[in-house]
Amino acid sequence: MPKSAMIDIELSHATLTYLGDEQPIFSNLNVHFESGTCTAILGPSGCGKSTLLRYVAGLLKDKVHFGGQLTSSPEIDIAQSIAYMAQQDLLMPWLNVIDNVCFASKLHGEKITPNITKRALNLLNKVGLESKAYQAVSELSGGQKQRVALARTLMQDKPIVLMDEPFSALDAVTRYKLQNLAASLLGGKTILLITHDPQEALRLGHQIVVMNGTPATLHPITPPTNAVPRDIDAQFASIQQQILTLLEVDNDTAQ
Ligand code: ADP
Ligand code: MG
């Protein structure tokens, strides 16, 4: 498979129950993740967003009962085609910035060739951190660490990118800048972006779904019509209100 492959993912009638539990976490999810687009998945804490992402990443196979289908077009091993970026910068504090960016290569036992170093420096340049390549990650700010995490995600050059609340620990301005950066650098990939922030979903989602209820189901939201990353405008307010109303319903039933 060429690394630049475009992969569509289809989840149909997906129901997932952790082994030992009676109640499914989610039930009868149907969603198409189109290549070259970002699907923003919103939902209250605990509704099953990370579970969904971890299942797609192939991390839960022996821990759950899964009904339904997870397929890709073209047919590939989805788990092998994924780069993952999480909220907590999963950086290795004892490594410097560039070694963190090259971490996946190191993990696979690859030799860090001058070409790999060149690619890593090029990506660090794109996220504005080339000058910090040989600095310890522990010396970086939260926003800088997430930019390293973004460079590392890009370094893996996978067609599918799963992002689990990647920007939620950041202040509003840093988050805004990183959203723009991610949108410009991740173009062409199939992106699943989990967020609890309606505004983030509206800025970045070509497709937006709200996950709620027990077991959780998915509710599509019609996104604004302009191109991503979207700036906040009047249309945002009314869609944001629709999303908040859906999120609120779940809180009420949980109490
Ligand atoms: P979210 O990411 O939306 O906050 P999670 O997917 O982390 O939600 O969790 C959804 C539900 O699944 C929670 O009730 C959580 O306690 C439960 N859960 C998460 N991991 C496991 C596990 N390994 N075994 C059993 N239950 C789990
Ligand atoms: Mg989560």
PDB file of C-alpha atoms and ligand atoms in Angstrom:
ATOM      1  CA  MET A   1       0.000   0.000   0.000  1.00  0.00           C
ATOM      2  CA  PRO A   2       1.470   3.391  -0.912  1.00  0.00           C
ATOM      3  CA  LYS A   3       1.856   5.592   2.144  1.00  0.00           C
ATOM      4  CA  SER A   4      -0.135   8.339   0.498  1.00  0.00           C
ATOM      5  CA  ALA A   5      -3.134   5.982   0.151  1.00  0.00           C
ATOM      6  CA  MET A   6      -6.568   7.400   0.786  1.00  0.00           C
ATOM      7  CA  ILE A   7      -8.561   5.196   3.124  1.00  0.00           C
ATOM      8  CA  ASP A   8     -12.301   5.311   3.782  1.00  0.00           C
ATOM      9  CA  ILE A   9     -13.535   3.683   6.972  1.00  0.00           C
ATOM     10  CA  GLU A  10     -17.047   2.416   7.537  1.00  0.00           C
ATOM     11  CA  LEU A  11     -18.563   1.506  10.874  1.00  0.00           C
ATOM     12  CA  SER A  12     -21.898  -0.253  10.570  1.00  0.00           C
ATOM     13  CA  HIS A  13     -24.281  -1.430  13.272  1.00  0.00           C
ATOM     14  CA  ALA A  14     -21.397  -1.203  15.723  1.00  0.00           C
ATOM     15  CA  THR A  15     -22.184  -2.305  19.264  1.00  0.00           C
ATOM     16  CA  LEU A  16     -19.449  -2.698  21.867  1.00  0.00           C
ATOM     17  CA  THR A  17     -19.579  -4.206  25.355  1.00  0.00           C
ATOM     18  CA  TYR A  18     -16.560  -4.536  27.654  1.00  0.00           C
ATOM     19  CA  LEU A  19     -16.086  -8.169  28.719  1.00  0.00           C
ATOM     20  CA  GLY A  20     -17.809  -8.700  32.058  1.00  0.00           C
ATOM     21  CA  ASP A  21     -20.238  -5.800  31.527  1.00  0.00           C
ATOM     22  CA  GLU A  22     -23.916  -6.277  30.720  1.00  0.00           C
ATOM     23  CA  GLN A  23     -24.641  -2.895  29.217  1.00  0.00           C
ATOM     24  CA  PRO A  24     -23.000  -1.933  25.902  1.00  0.00           C
ATOM     25  CA  ILE A  25     -20.958   1.288  25.850  1.00  0.00           C
ATOM     26  CA  PHE A  26     -22.389   2.137  22.444  1.00  0.00           C
ATOM     27  CA  SER A  27     -25.004   0.583  20.260  1.00  0.00           C
ATOM     28  CA  ASN A  28     -25.794   0.468  16.545  1.00  0.00           C
ATOM     29  CA  LEU A  29     -23.343   3.159  15.441  1.00  0.00           C
ATOM     30  CA  ASN A  30     -23.346   3.824  11.718  1.00  0.00           C
ATOM     31  CA  VAL A  31     -20.801   6.262  10.368  1.00  0.00           C
ATOM     32  CA  HIS A  32     -18.626   6.702   7.318  1.00  0.00           C
ATOM     33  CA  PHE A  33     -15.220   8.303   7.789  1.00  0.00           C
ATOM     34  CA  GLU A  34     -14.329   9.631   4.364  1.00  0.00           C
ATOM     35  CA  SER A  35     -10.714   9.861   3.215  1.00  0.00           C
ATOM     36  CA  GLY A  36      -9.346  13.375   3.130  1.00  0.00           C
ATOM     37  CA  THR A  37     -11.867  14.607   5.691  1.00  0.00           C
ATOM     38  CA  CYS A  38     -11.985  15.218   9.417  1.00  0.00           C
ATOM     39  CA  THR A  39     -14.855  13.770  11.432  1.00  0.00           C
ATOM     40  CA  ALA A  40     -15.283  15.535  14.762  1.00  0.00           C
ATOM     41  CA  ILE A  41     -16.808  13.315  17.432  1.00  0.00           C
ATOM     42  CA  LEU A  42     -18.300  15.211  20.333  1.00  0.00           C
ATOM     43  CA  GLY A  43     -19.744  13.840  23.519  1.00  0.00           C
ATOM     44  CA  PRO A  44     -19.870  14.205  27.278  1.00  0.00           C
ATOM     45  CA  SER A  45     -17.152  12.681  29.423  1.00  0.00           C
ATOM     46  CA  GLY A  46     -17.555   8.928  29.840  1.00  0.00           C
ATOM     47  CA  CYS A  47     -19.908   8.399  26.880  1.00  0.00           C
ATOM     48  CA  GLY A  48     -17.424   6.139  25.069  1.00  0.00           C
ATOM     49  CA  LYS A  49     -15.468   8.387  22.695  1.00  0.00           C
ATOM     50  CA  SER A  50     -12.029   7.018  23.596  1.00  0.00           C
ATOM     51  CA  THR A  51     -13.438   3.490  23.579  1.00  0.00           C
ATOM     52  CA  LEU A  52     -14.604   4.016  19.996  1.00  0.00           C
ATOM     53  CA  LEU A  53     -11.209   5.344  18.948  1.00  0.00           C
ATOM     54  CA  ARG A  54      -9.327   2.581  20.713  1.00  0.00           C
ATOM     55  CA  TYR A  55     -11.528  -0.021  19.063  1.00  0.00           C
ATOM     56  CA  VAL A  56     -10.847   1.466  15.619  1.00  0.00           C
ATOM     57  CA  ALA A  57      -7.127   1.409  16.468  1.00  0.00           C
ATOM     58  CA  GLY A  58      -7.375  -2.340  17.151  1.00  0.00           C
ATOM     59  CA  LEU A  59      -6.450  -1.943  20.825  1.00  0.00           C
ATOM     60  CA  LEU A  60      -9.533  -3.571  22.370  1.00  0.00           C
ATOM     61  CA  LYS A  61      -9.941  -6.759  20.366  1.00  0.00           C
ATOM     62  CA  ASP A  62      -9.531  -9.164  23.306  1.00  0.00           C
ATOM     63  CA  LYS A  63     -11.247  -6.892  25.842  1.00  0.00           C
ATOM     64  CA  VAL A  64     -14.684  -6.448  24.308  1.00  0.00           C
ATOM     65  CA  HIS A  65     -17.602  -8.054  22.541  1.00  0.00           C
ATOM     66  CA  PHE A  66     -18.079  -6.263  19.254  1.00  0.00           C
ATOM     67  CA  GLY A  67     -21.110  -6.618  17.035  1.00  0.00           C
ATOM     68  CA  GLY A  68     -21.376  -5.044  13.612  1.00  0.00           C
ATOM     69  CA  GLN A  69     -18.634  -4.217  11.152  1.00  0.00           C
ATOM     70  CA  LEU A  70     -15.549  -2.072  10.889  1.00  0.00           C
ATOM     71  CA  THR A  71     -14.315  -2.071   7.306  1.00  0.00           C
ATOM     72  CA  SER A  72     -12.067  -0.001   5.105  1.00  0.00           C
ATOM     73  CA  SER A  73     -11.926   0.789   1.426  1.00  0.00           C
ATOM     74  CA  PRO A  74      -9.522  -0.212   0.011  1.00  0.00           C
ATOM     75  CA  GLU A  75      -9.391  -3.185   2.343  1.00  0.00           C
ATOM     76  CA  ILE A  76      -6.348  -2.861   4.599  1.00  0.00           C
ATOM     77  CA  ASP A  77      -5.235  -3.665   8.133  1.00  0.00           C
ATOM     78  CA  ILE A  78      -6.642  -0.502   9.697  1.00  0.00           C
ATOM     79  CA  ALA A  79      -4.573  -0.789  12.884  1.00  0.00           C
ATOM     80  CA  GLN A  80      -1.351  -0.753  10.832  1.00  0.00           C
ATOM     81  CA  SER A  81      -2.358   2.424   9.015  1.00  0.00           C
ATOM     82  CA  ILE A  82      -2.993   4.665  11.995  1.00  0.00           C
ATOM     83  CA  ALA A  83      -1.099   7.440  13.721  1.00  0.00           C
ATOM     84  CA  TYR A  84      -2.474   8.382  17.124  1.00  0.00           C
ATOM     85  CA  MET A  85      -2.324  11.689  18.954  1.00  0.00           C
ATOM     86  CA  ALA A  86      -3.681  12.020  22.476  1.00  0.00           C
ATOM     87  CA  GLN A  87      -4.470  14.818  24.910  1.00  0.00           C
ATOM     88  CA  GLN A  88      -1.657  14.030  27.281  1.00  0.00           C
ATOM     89  CA  ASP A  89       1.412  14.586  25.219  1.00  0.00           C
ATOM     90  CA  LEU A  90       2.692  11.033  25.170  1.00  0.00           C
ATOM     91  CA  LEU A  91       6.222  12.296  24.748  1.00  0.00           C
ATOM     92  CA  MET A  92       9.198  10.559  26.273  1.00  0.00           C
ATOM     93  CA  PRO A  93      10.520  13.090  28.797  1.00  0.00           C
ATOM     94  CA  TRP A  94      14.028  11.614  28.774  1.00  0.00           C
ATOM     95  CA  LEU A  95      14.413  12.120  25.009  1.00  0.00           C
ATOM     96  CA  ASN A  96      15.021  15.395  23.231  1.00  0.00           C
ATOM     97  CA  VAL A  97      12.561  16.898  20.760  1.00  0.00           C
ATOM     98  CA  ILE A  98      13.856  15.306  17.563  1.00  0.00           C
ATOM     99  CA  ASP A  99      14.213  11.871  19.146  1.00  0.00           C
ATOM    100  CA  ASN A 100      10.572  12.127  20.185  1.00  0.00           C
ATOM    101  CA  VAL A 101       9.596  12.983  16.624  1.00  0.00           C
ATOM    102  CA  CYS A 102      11.537   9.913  15.413  1.00  0.00           C
ATOM    103  CA  PHE A 103      10.215   7.719  18.196  1.00  0.00           C
ATOM    104  CA  ALA A 104       8.098   5.440  15.978  1.00  0.00           C
ATOM    105  CA  SER A 105      11.153   4.669  13.807  1.00  0.00           C
ATOM    106  CA  LYS A 106      13.204   3.891  16.904  1.00  0.00           C
ATOM    107  CA  LEU A 107      10.422   1.691  18.241  1.00  0.00           C
ATOM    108  CA  HIS A 108      10.474  -0.350  15.044  1.00  0.00           C
ATOM    109  CA  GLY A 109      14.217  -0.777  15.365  1.00  0.00           C
ATOM    110  CA  GLU A 110      14.975   1.366  12.314  1.00  0.00           C
ATOM    111  CA  LYS A 111      18.319   3.065  12.091  1.00  0.00           C
ATOM    112  CA  ILE A 112      17.945   6.847  12.254  1.00  0.00           C
ATOM    113  CA  THR A 113      19.472   7.715   8.889  1.00  0.00           C
ATOM    114  CA  PRO A 114      20.384  11.252   7.783  1.00  0.00           C
ATOM    115  CA  ASN A 115      17.259  11.143   5.621  1.00  0.00           C
ATOM    116  CA  ILE A 116      15.014  10.413   8.613  1.00  0.00           C
ATOM    117  CA  THR A 117      16.684  13.235  10.561  1.00  0.00           C
ATOM    118  CA  LYS A 118      16.151  15.565   7.620  1.00  0.00           C
ATOM    119  CA  ARG A 119      12.446  14.708   7.439  1.00  0.00           C
ATOM    120  CA  ALA A 120      12.072  15.211  11.202  1.00  0.00           C
ATOM    121  CA  LEU A 121      13.787  18.616  11.043  1.00  0.00           C
ATOM    122  CA  ASN A 122      11.584  19.585   8.119  1.00  0.00           C
ATOM    123  CA  LEU A 123       8.461  18.706  10.116  1.00  0.00           C
ATOM    124  CA  LEU A 124       9.777  20.546  13.180  1.00  0.00           C
ATOM    125  CA  ASN A 125      10.267  23.526  10.907  1.00  0.00           C
ATOM    126  CA  LYS A 126       6.614  23.276   9.836  1.00  0.00           C
ATOM    127  CA  VAL A 127       5.431  23.310  13.447  1.00  0.00           C
ATOM    128  CA  GLY A 128       7.859  26.156  14.246  1.00  0.00           C
ATOM    129  CA  LEU A 129      10.187  24.195  16.523  1.00  0.00           C
ATOM    130  CA  GLU A 130      13.264  23.502  14.405  1.00  0.00           C
ATOM    131  CA  SER A 131      15.392  25.637  16.712  1.00  0.00           C
ATOM    132  CA  LYS A 132      14.411  23.443  19.667  1.00  0.00           C
ATOM    133  CA  ALA A 133      15.195  20.111  17.984  1.00  0.00           C
ATOM    134  CA  TYR A 134      17.956  19.157  20.424  1.00  0.00           C
ATOM    135  CA  GLN A 135      16.334  20.559  23.554  1.00  0.00           C
ATOM    136  CA  ALA A 136      14.786  18.367  26.275  1.00  0.00           C
ATOM    137  CA  VAL A 137      10.995  18.121  25.927  1.00  0.00           C
ATOM    138  CA  SER A 138      10.670  18.775  29.652  1.00  0.00           C
ATOM    139  CA  GLU A 139      11.789  22.360  28.943  1.00  0.00           C
ATOM    140  CA  LEU A 140       8.875  23.022  26.550  1.00  0.00           C
ATOM    141  CA  SER A 141       5.512  24.661  27.213  1.00  0.00           C
ATOM    142  CA  GLY A 142       2.255  22.688  26.872  1.00  0.00           C
ATOM    143  CA  GLY A 143       1.589  24.155  23.423  1.00  0.00           C
ATOM    144  CA  GLN A 144       5.121  23.384  22.258  1.00  0.00           C
ATOM    145  CA  LYS A 145       4.818  19.789  23.488  1.00  0.00           C
ATOM    146  CA  GLN A 146       1.618  19.333  21.507  1.00  0.00           C
ATOM    147  CA  ARG A 147       3.376  20.749  18.430  1.00  0.00           C
ATOM    148  CA  VAL A 148       6.095  18.099  18.911  1.00  0.00           C
ATOM    149  CA  ALA A 149       3.319  15.504  19.225  1.00  0.00           C
ATOM    150  CA  LEU A 150       1.809  16.802  15.977  1.00  0.00           C
ATOM    151  CA  ALA A 151       5.200  16.569  14.223  1.00  0.00           C
ATOM    152  CA  ARG A 152       5.577  13.020  15.524  1.00  0.00           C
ATOM    153  CA  THR A 153       2.113  12.127  14.234  1.00  0.00           C
ATOM    154  CA  LEU A 154       3.043  13.497  10.796  1.00  0.00           C
ATOM    155  CA  MET A 155       6.417  11.736  10.868  1.00  0.00           C
ATOM    156  CA  GLN A 156       4.603   8.400  10.880  1.00  0.00           C
ATOM    157  CA  ASP A 157       2.989   9.348   7.565  1.00  0.00           C
ATOM    158  CA  LYS A 158      -0.066   7.149   8.021  1.00  0.00           C
ATOM    159  CA  PRO A 159      -3.253   7.653   6.027  1.00  0.00           C
ATOM    160  CA  ILE A 160      -5.465   7.549   9.144  1.00  0.00           C
ATOM    161  CA  VAL A 161      -4.987   9.880  12.114  1.00  0.00           C
ATOM    162  CA  LEU A 162      -6.861   9.387  15.365  1.00  0.00           C
ATOM    163  CA  MET A 163      -6.831  12.379  17.694  1.00  0.00           C
ATOM    164  CA  ASP A 164      -8.199  12.053  21.230  1.00  0.00           C
ATOM    165  CA  GLU A 165      -8.775  15.545  22.624  1.00  0.00           C
ATOM    166  CA  PRO A 166      -5.355  16.635  21.343  1.00  0.00           C
ATOM    167  CA  PHE A 167      -5.749  20.317  22.167  1.00  0.00           C
ATOM    168  CA  SER A 168      -7.978  20.311  25.226  1.00  0.00           C
ATOM    169  CA  ALA A 169      -5.228  21.003  27.766  1.00  0.00           C
ATOM    170  CA  LEU A 170      -4.195  24.203  25.959  1.00  0.00           C
ATOM    171  CA  ASP A 171      -5.224  27.814  26.461  1.00  0.00           C
ATOM    172  CA  ALA A 172      -7.668  29.274  23.930  1.00  0.00           C
ATOM    173  CA  VAL A 173      -5.159  31.123  21.732  1.00  0.00           C
ATOM    174  CA  THR A 174      -2.627  28.276  21.614  1.00  0.00           C
ATOM    175  CA  ARG A 175      -5.477  25.873  20.834  1.00  0.00           C
ATOM    176  CA  TYR A 176      -6.696  28.105  18.003  1.00  0.00           C
ATOM    177  CA  LYS A 177      -3.217  28.263  16.452  1.00  0.00           C
ATOM    178  CA  LEU A 178      -2.689  24.509  16.748  1.00  0.00           C
ATOM    179  CA  GLN A 179      -6.085  23.796  15.193  1.00  0.00           C
ATOM    180  CA  ASN A 180      -5.028  25.878  12.183  1.00  0.00           C
ATOM    181  CA  LEU A 181      -1.678  24.125  11.997  1.00  0.00           C
ATOM    182  CA  ALA A 182      -3.255  20.655  12.240  1.00  0.00           C
ATOM    183  CA  ALA A 183      -5.806  21.500   9.542  1.00  0.00           C
ATOM    184  CA  SER A 184      -3.083  22.664   7.163  1.00  0.00           C
ATOM    185  CA  LEU A 185      -0.685  19.778   7.828  1.00  0.00           C
ATOM    186  CA  LEU A 186      -3.125  16.862   8.025  1.00  0.00           C
ATOM    187  CA  GLY A 187      -4.910  17.508   4.721  1.00  0.00           C
ATOM    188  CA  GLY A 188      -5.618  14.386   2.639  1.00  0.00           C
ATOM    189  CA  LYS A 189      -5.771  12.020   5.610  1.00  0.00           C
ATOM    190  CA  THR A 190      -8.763  10.327   7.212  1.00  0.00           C
ATOM    191  CA  ILE A 191      -9.032  12.060  10.564  1.00  0.00           C
ATOM    192  CA  LEU A 192     -11.136  11.102  13.582  1.00  0.00           C
ATOM    193  CA  LEU A 193     -10.998  13.952  16.061  1.00  0.00           C
ATOM    194  CA  ILE A 194     -12.483  13.504  19.502  1.00  0.00           C
ATOM    195  CA  THR A 195     -13.308  16.672  21.328  1.00  0.00           C
ATOM    196  CA  HIS A 196     -15.608  17.848  24.083  1.00  0.00           C
ATOM    197  CA  ASP A 197     -15.465  21.372  22.646  1.00  0.00           C
ATOM    198  CA  PRO A 198     -18.301  22.266  20.222  1.00  0.00           C
ATOM    199  CA  GLN A 199     -16.262  25.160  18.869  1.00  0.00           C
ATOM    200  CA  GLU A 200     -13.343  22.875  17.988  1.00  0.00           C
ATOM    201  CA  ALA A 201     -15.717  20.483  16.208  1.00  0.00           C
ATOM    202  CA  LEU A 202     -17.171  23.385  14.234  1.00  0.00           C
ATOM    203  CA  ARG A 203     -13.745  24.762  13.325  1.00  0.00           C
ATOM    204  CA  LEU A 204     -12.285  21.456  12.098  1.00  0.00           C
ATOM    205  CA  GLY A 205     -15.041  18.960  11.272  1.00  0.00           C
ATOM    206  CA  HIS A 206     -16.020  18.302   7.671  1.00  0.00           C
ATOM    207  CA  GLN A 207     -18.434  15.919   9.392  1.00  0.00           C
ATOM    208  CA  ILE A 208     -19.672  16.377  12.966  1.00  0.00           C
ATOM    209  CA  VAL A 209     -21.338  13.736  15.133  1.00  0.00           C
ATOM    210  CA  VAL A 210     -22.506  13.921  18.726  1.00  0.00           C
ATOM    211  CA  MET A 211     -22.230  10.747  20.772  1.00  0.00           C
ATOM    212  CA  ASN A 212     -24.554  10.481  23.764  1.00  0.00           C
ATOM    213  CA  GLY A 213     -26.915   8.289  25.746  1.00  0.00           C
ATOM    214  CA  THR A 214     -26.512   4.957  27.543  1.00  0.00           C
ATOM    215  CA  PRO A 215     -25.654   2.978  25.537  1.00  0.00           C
ATOM    216  CA  ALA A 216     -24.359   5.797  23.366  1.00  0.00           C
ATOM    217  CA  THR A 217     -25.654   6.451  19.867  1.00  0.00           C
ATOM    218  CA  LEU A 218     -24.534   8.956  17.225  1.00  0.00           C
ATOM    219  CA  HIS A 219     -26.382  12.075  16.116  1.00  0.00           C
ATOM    220  CA  PRO A 220     -25.154  13.849  12.986  1.00  0.00           C
ATOM    221  CA  ILE A 221     -24.941  17.641  13.061  1.00  0.00           C
ATOM    222  CA  THR A 222     -24.973  19.600   9.820  1.00  0.00           C
ATOM    223  CA  PRO A 223     -21.623  21.426   9.771  1.00  0.00           C
ATOM    224  CA  PRO A 224     -21.191  24.999   8.538  1.00  0.00           C
ATOM    225  CA  THR A 225     -20.706  25.171   4.782  1.00  0.00           C
ATOM    226  CA  ASN A 226     -17.363  27.026   4.592  1.00  0.00           C
ATOM    227  CA  ALA A 227     -13.942  25.372   4.323  1.00  0.00           C
ATOM    228  CA  VAL A 228     -11.953  24.215   7.372  1.00  0.00           C
ATOM    229  CA  PRO A 229     -10.320  25.534   9.497  1.00  0.00           C
ATOM    230  CA  ARG A 230     -13.373  27.729   9.951  1.00  0.00           C
ATOM    231  CA  ASP A 231     -13.309  30.993  11.744  1.00  0.00           C
ATOM    232  CA  ILE A 232     -15.946  31.649  14.333  1.00  0.00           C
ATOM    233  CA  ASP A 233     -18.905  33.436  12.794  1.00  0.00           C
ATOM    234  CA  ALA A 234     -22.620  33.990  13.320  1.00  0.00           C
ATOM    235  CA  GLN A 235     -23.555  30.596  11.850  1.00  0.00           C
ATOM    236  CA  PHE A 236     -21.442  28.975  14.577  1.00  0.00           C
ATOM    237  CA  ALA A 237     -23.618  30.231  17.401  1.00  0.00           C
ATOM    238  CA  SER A 238     -26.797  28.497  16.325  1.00  0.00           C
ATOM    239  CA  ILE A 239     -25.089  25.166  15.513  1.00  0.00           C
ATOM    240  CA  GLN A 240     -23.149  25.388  18.769  1.00  0.00           C
ATOM    241  CA  GLN A 241     -26.468  25.745  20.580  1.00  0.00           C
ATOM    242  CA  GLN A 242     -27.816  22.618  18.817  1.00  0.00           C
ATOM    243  CA  ILE A 243     -24.751  20.678  19.977  1.00  0.00           C
ATOM    244  CA  LEU A 244     -24.972  21.950  23.552  1.00  0.00           C
ATOM    245  CA  THR A 245     -28.632  20.939  23.665  1.00  0.00           C
ATOM    246  CA  LEU A 246     -27.684  17.379  22.643  1.00  0.00           C
ATOM    247  CA  LEU A 247     -24.875  17.243  25.202  1.00  0.00           C
ATOM    248  CA  GLU A 248     -27.196  18.558  27.919  1.00  0.00           C
ATOM    249  CA  VAL A 249     -29.781  15.814  27.281  1.00  0.00           C
ATOM    250  CA  ASP A 250     -27.179  13.234  28.174  1.00  0.00           C
ATOM    251  CA  ASN A 251     -26.203  14.981  31.395  1.00  0.00           C
ATOM    252  CA  ASP A 252     -29.837  15.064  32.484  1.00  0.00           C
ATOM    253  CA  THR A 253     -30.321  11.346  31.958  1.00  0.00           C
ATOM    254  CA  ALA A 254     -27.059  10.616  33.770  1.00  0.00           C
ATOM    255  CA  GLN A 255     -28.196  12.374  36.947  1.00  0.00           C
TER     256      GLN A 255
HETATM  257  P1  ADP B   1     -14.898   9.117  26.988  1.00  0.00           P
HETATM  258  O1  ADP B   1     -13.651   9.026  26.220  1.00  0.00           O
HETATM  259  O2  ADP B   1     -16.095   9.497  26.177  1.00  0.00           O
HETATM  260  O3  ADP B   1     -14.778  10.016  28.187  1.00  0.00           O
HETATM  261  P2  ADP B   1     -14.396   6.312  27.596  1.00  0.00           P
HETATM  262  O4  ADP B   1     -14.462   5.630  26.294  1.00  0.00           O
HETATM  263  O5  ADP B   1     -13.071   6.560  28.191  1.00  0.00           O
HETATM  264  O6  ADP B   1     -15.274   7.663  27.555  1.00  0.00           O
HETATM  265  O7  ADP B   1     -15.239   5.449  28.642  1.00  0.00           O
HETATM  266  C1  ADP B   1     -16.581   5.042  28.377  1.00  0.00           C
HETATM  267  C2  ADP B   1     -17.047   4.103  29.455  1.00  0.00           C
HETATM  268  O8  ADP B   1     -16.322   2.886  29.352  1.00  0.00           O
HETATM  269  C3  ADP B   1     -16.837   4.625  30.879  1.00  0.00           C
HETATM  270  O9  ADP B   1     -17.963   4.295  31.649  1.00  0.00           O
HETATM  271  C4  ADP B   1     -15.621   3.865  31.333  1.00  0.00           C
HETATM  272  O10 ADP B   1     -15.660   3.673  32.729  1.00  0.00           O
HETATM  273  C5  ADP B   1     -15.768   2.539  30.602  1.00  0.00           C
HETATM  274  N1  ADP B   1     -14.467   1.887  30.362  1.00  0.00           N
HETATM  275  C6  ADP B   1     -13.363   2.461  29.790  1.00  0.00           C
HETATM  276  N2  ADP B   1     -12.358   1.562  29.699  1.00  0.00           N
HETATM  277  C7  ADP B   1     -12.829   0.403  30.204  1.00  0.00           C
HETATM  278  C8  ADP B   1     -12.281  -0.912  30.391  1.00  0.00           C
HETATM  279  N3  ADP B   1     -11.031  -1.212  30.006  1.00  0.00           N
HETATM  280  N4  ADP B   1     -13.081  -1.860  30.955  1.00  0.00           N
HETATM  281  C9  ADP B   1     -14.352  -1.579  31.319  1.00  0.00           C
HETATM  282  N5  ADP B   1     -14.931  -0.376  31.185  1.00  0.00           N
HETATM  283  C10 ADP B   1     -14.194   0.610  30.641  1.00  0.00           C
HETATM  284 MG    MG B   2     -11.791   9.969  26.491  1.00  0.00          MG
END
